[in-house]
């Protein structure tokens, strides 16, 4: 499916179906004739009136905010995607910023159209190929097309990057091993001239003393991989940005085994790494002016005679020793070594780790919101504000001195779990902070994407399954920082 801007009035565009957003019960809308069937007073922003006989669908929308637009096009598409139609037309709904409005509408369609049906014998392919957005807006005014086209182009890139990440996460654990992740990363670098990829195997991890990462991997029949992707911009780089991704291709919990119900969906424990790969792809396509690295810690967490154990003490790459009290708190162990490697090898100017790190984050924030943590409140706020425009939900979780006490250990420097049952998302963030060197404290963000990474019931523009959480948030953030920088330069 692709979205195209058409320089014609809506009425003059030939298409099989028309989507009309009813903005804040706008009775002045020119399609007022059909409203007899529309219950204005009960619609709460997402009500839909589908009129197949008229080949039109109305979607109630409370305002022209990008998030409302994105969700409205996703709802419209979900309602009609199984119909036998090839093309859809829609007017423009221009909010505060033309680029963002068009980007949001196009994203809604492209993201909601995703499906993972590799293992379905019968595939139900949507027939919809074209979404035509008129340059005429819903008030019959004509809008400038330049910014609108940029928005639509960005949406295609963002959706491709997000859907690439979703495919990685949705793939089953039998197929998607660390080696498969390495191949995907390699293929990404072969497809784009300005992306490079280096794969490190277990011998390299041993030579680097990445003993926490290796311990998590030990009971797996699949060897671990430390995957390093680098995107180099054509233009001068504004900043060196390093993403570190948790790439648990399966998390059984290890010897501290997960209960059966909690183990299902743990193929999604590679979502942080998958997001980092999507970001590299998106950044390359958008030609963002940053040198961007992705460092992915890929391994399974399994059980077996060789498994690492509660009671073990691990000497991490940084030298900090960790008492293992629960083998299911494995993501922080892998990230500890990867974060340390990323700092000493790459010297980032901005360091962002992404991980499905804690169930506590899902309990605390719900299934829609990622936790943002770190030591630099300004950086966290800037990230939250700019990245939220993508439609991803983000909340800042603050560290404090009392929570820092909770990961103390009697026999090692720190324990891999907190001594309290409360505040688990933050204490996991505080654990990671132990591996952030002083000079990087203010340059580091930790994103716990455990809630939104895997969707149990479709919402917004996310079908059930992998959402690609982190991809949109980070690409929006970087794109906006770049735009602001360019404006400042002029
Ligand atoms: N991968 C899980 C966290 C998770 C839970 C992600 C639910 C997505 C949905 C992580 O490795 C884990 O198991 N964490 C433990 C930590 C605990 C043992 C301190 C958890 O959250 O229960
Ligand atoms: Zn775990
Ligand atoms: Zn995990």
PDB file of N, CA and C in Angstrom, residues 29 61 101 176 194 218 299 305 349 368:
ATOM      1  N   UNK A  29     -19.653  20.706   7.524  1.00  0.00           N
ATOM      2  CA  UNK A  29     -18.990  19.839   6.556  1.00  0.00           C
ATOM      3  C   UNK A  29     -19.831  19.663   5.297  1.00  0.00           C
ATOM      4  N   UNK A  61     -13.775  12.471  14.950  1.00  0.00           N
ATOM      5  CA  UNK A  61     -12.434  12.780  15.451  1.00  0.00           C
ATOM      6  C   UNK A  61     -12.539  14.057  16.284  1.00  0.00           C
ATOM      7  N   UNK A 101       0.824  16.783  10.236  1.00  0.00           N
ATOM      8  CA  UNK A 101      -0.553  16.330  10.009  1.00  0.00           C
ATOM      9  C   UNK A 101      -0.601  15.262   8.922  1.00  0.00           C
ATOM     10  N   UNK A 176      14.050 -17.384  14.903  1.00  0.00           N
ATOM     11  CA  UNK A 176      14.770 -16.150  15.181  1.00  0.00           C
ATOM     12  C   UNK A 176      15.776 -16.306  16.316  1.00  0.00           C
ATOM     13  N   UNK A 194      25.336   3.315   3.207  1.00  0.00           N
ATOM     14  CA  UNK A 194      25.918   4.021   4.364  1.00  0.00           C
ATOM     15  C   UNK A 194      25.648   3.319   5.693  1.00  0.00           C
ATOM     16  N   UNK A 218      24.601 -19.116  28.534  1.00  0.00           N
ATOM     17  CA  UNK A 218      25.282 -20.415  28.679  1.00  0.00           C
ATOM     18  C   UNK A 218      24.409 -21.649  28.465  1.00  0.00           C
ATOM     19  N   UNK A 299      20.870 -12.987  22.542  1.00  0.00           N
ATOM     20  CA  UNK A 299      21.025 -14.306  23.177  1.00  0.00           C
ATOM     21  C   UNK A 299      19.657 -14.816  23.626  1.00  0.00           C
ATOM     22  N   UNK A 305      21.693 -28.000  32.290  1.00  0.00           N
ATOM     23  CA  UNK A 305      22.729 -28.343  33.266  1.00  0.00           C
ATOM     24  C   UNK A 305      23.818 -27.285  33.349  1.00  0.00           C
ATOM     25  N   UNK A 349      27.784  10.575  22.182  1.00  0.00           N
ATOM     26  CA  UNK A 349      27.370  11.894  22.689  1.00  0.00           C
ATOM     27  C   UNK A 349      25.930  11.825  23.196  1.00  0.00           C
ATOM     28  N   UNK A 368       0.447   0.545  27.400  1.00  0.00           N
ATOM     29  CA  UNK A 368       0.567   1.496  26.293  1.00  0.00           C
ATOM     30  C   UNK A 368       1.782   2.408  26.400  1.00  0.00           C
TER      31      UNK A 368
END
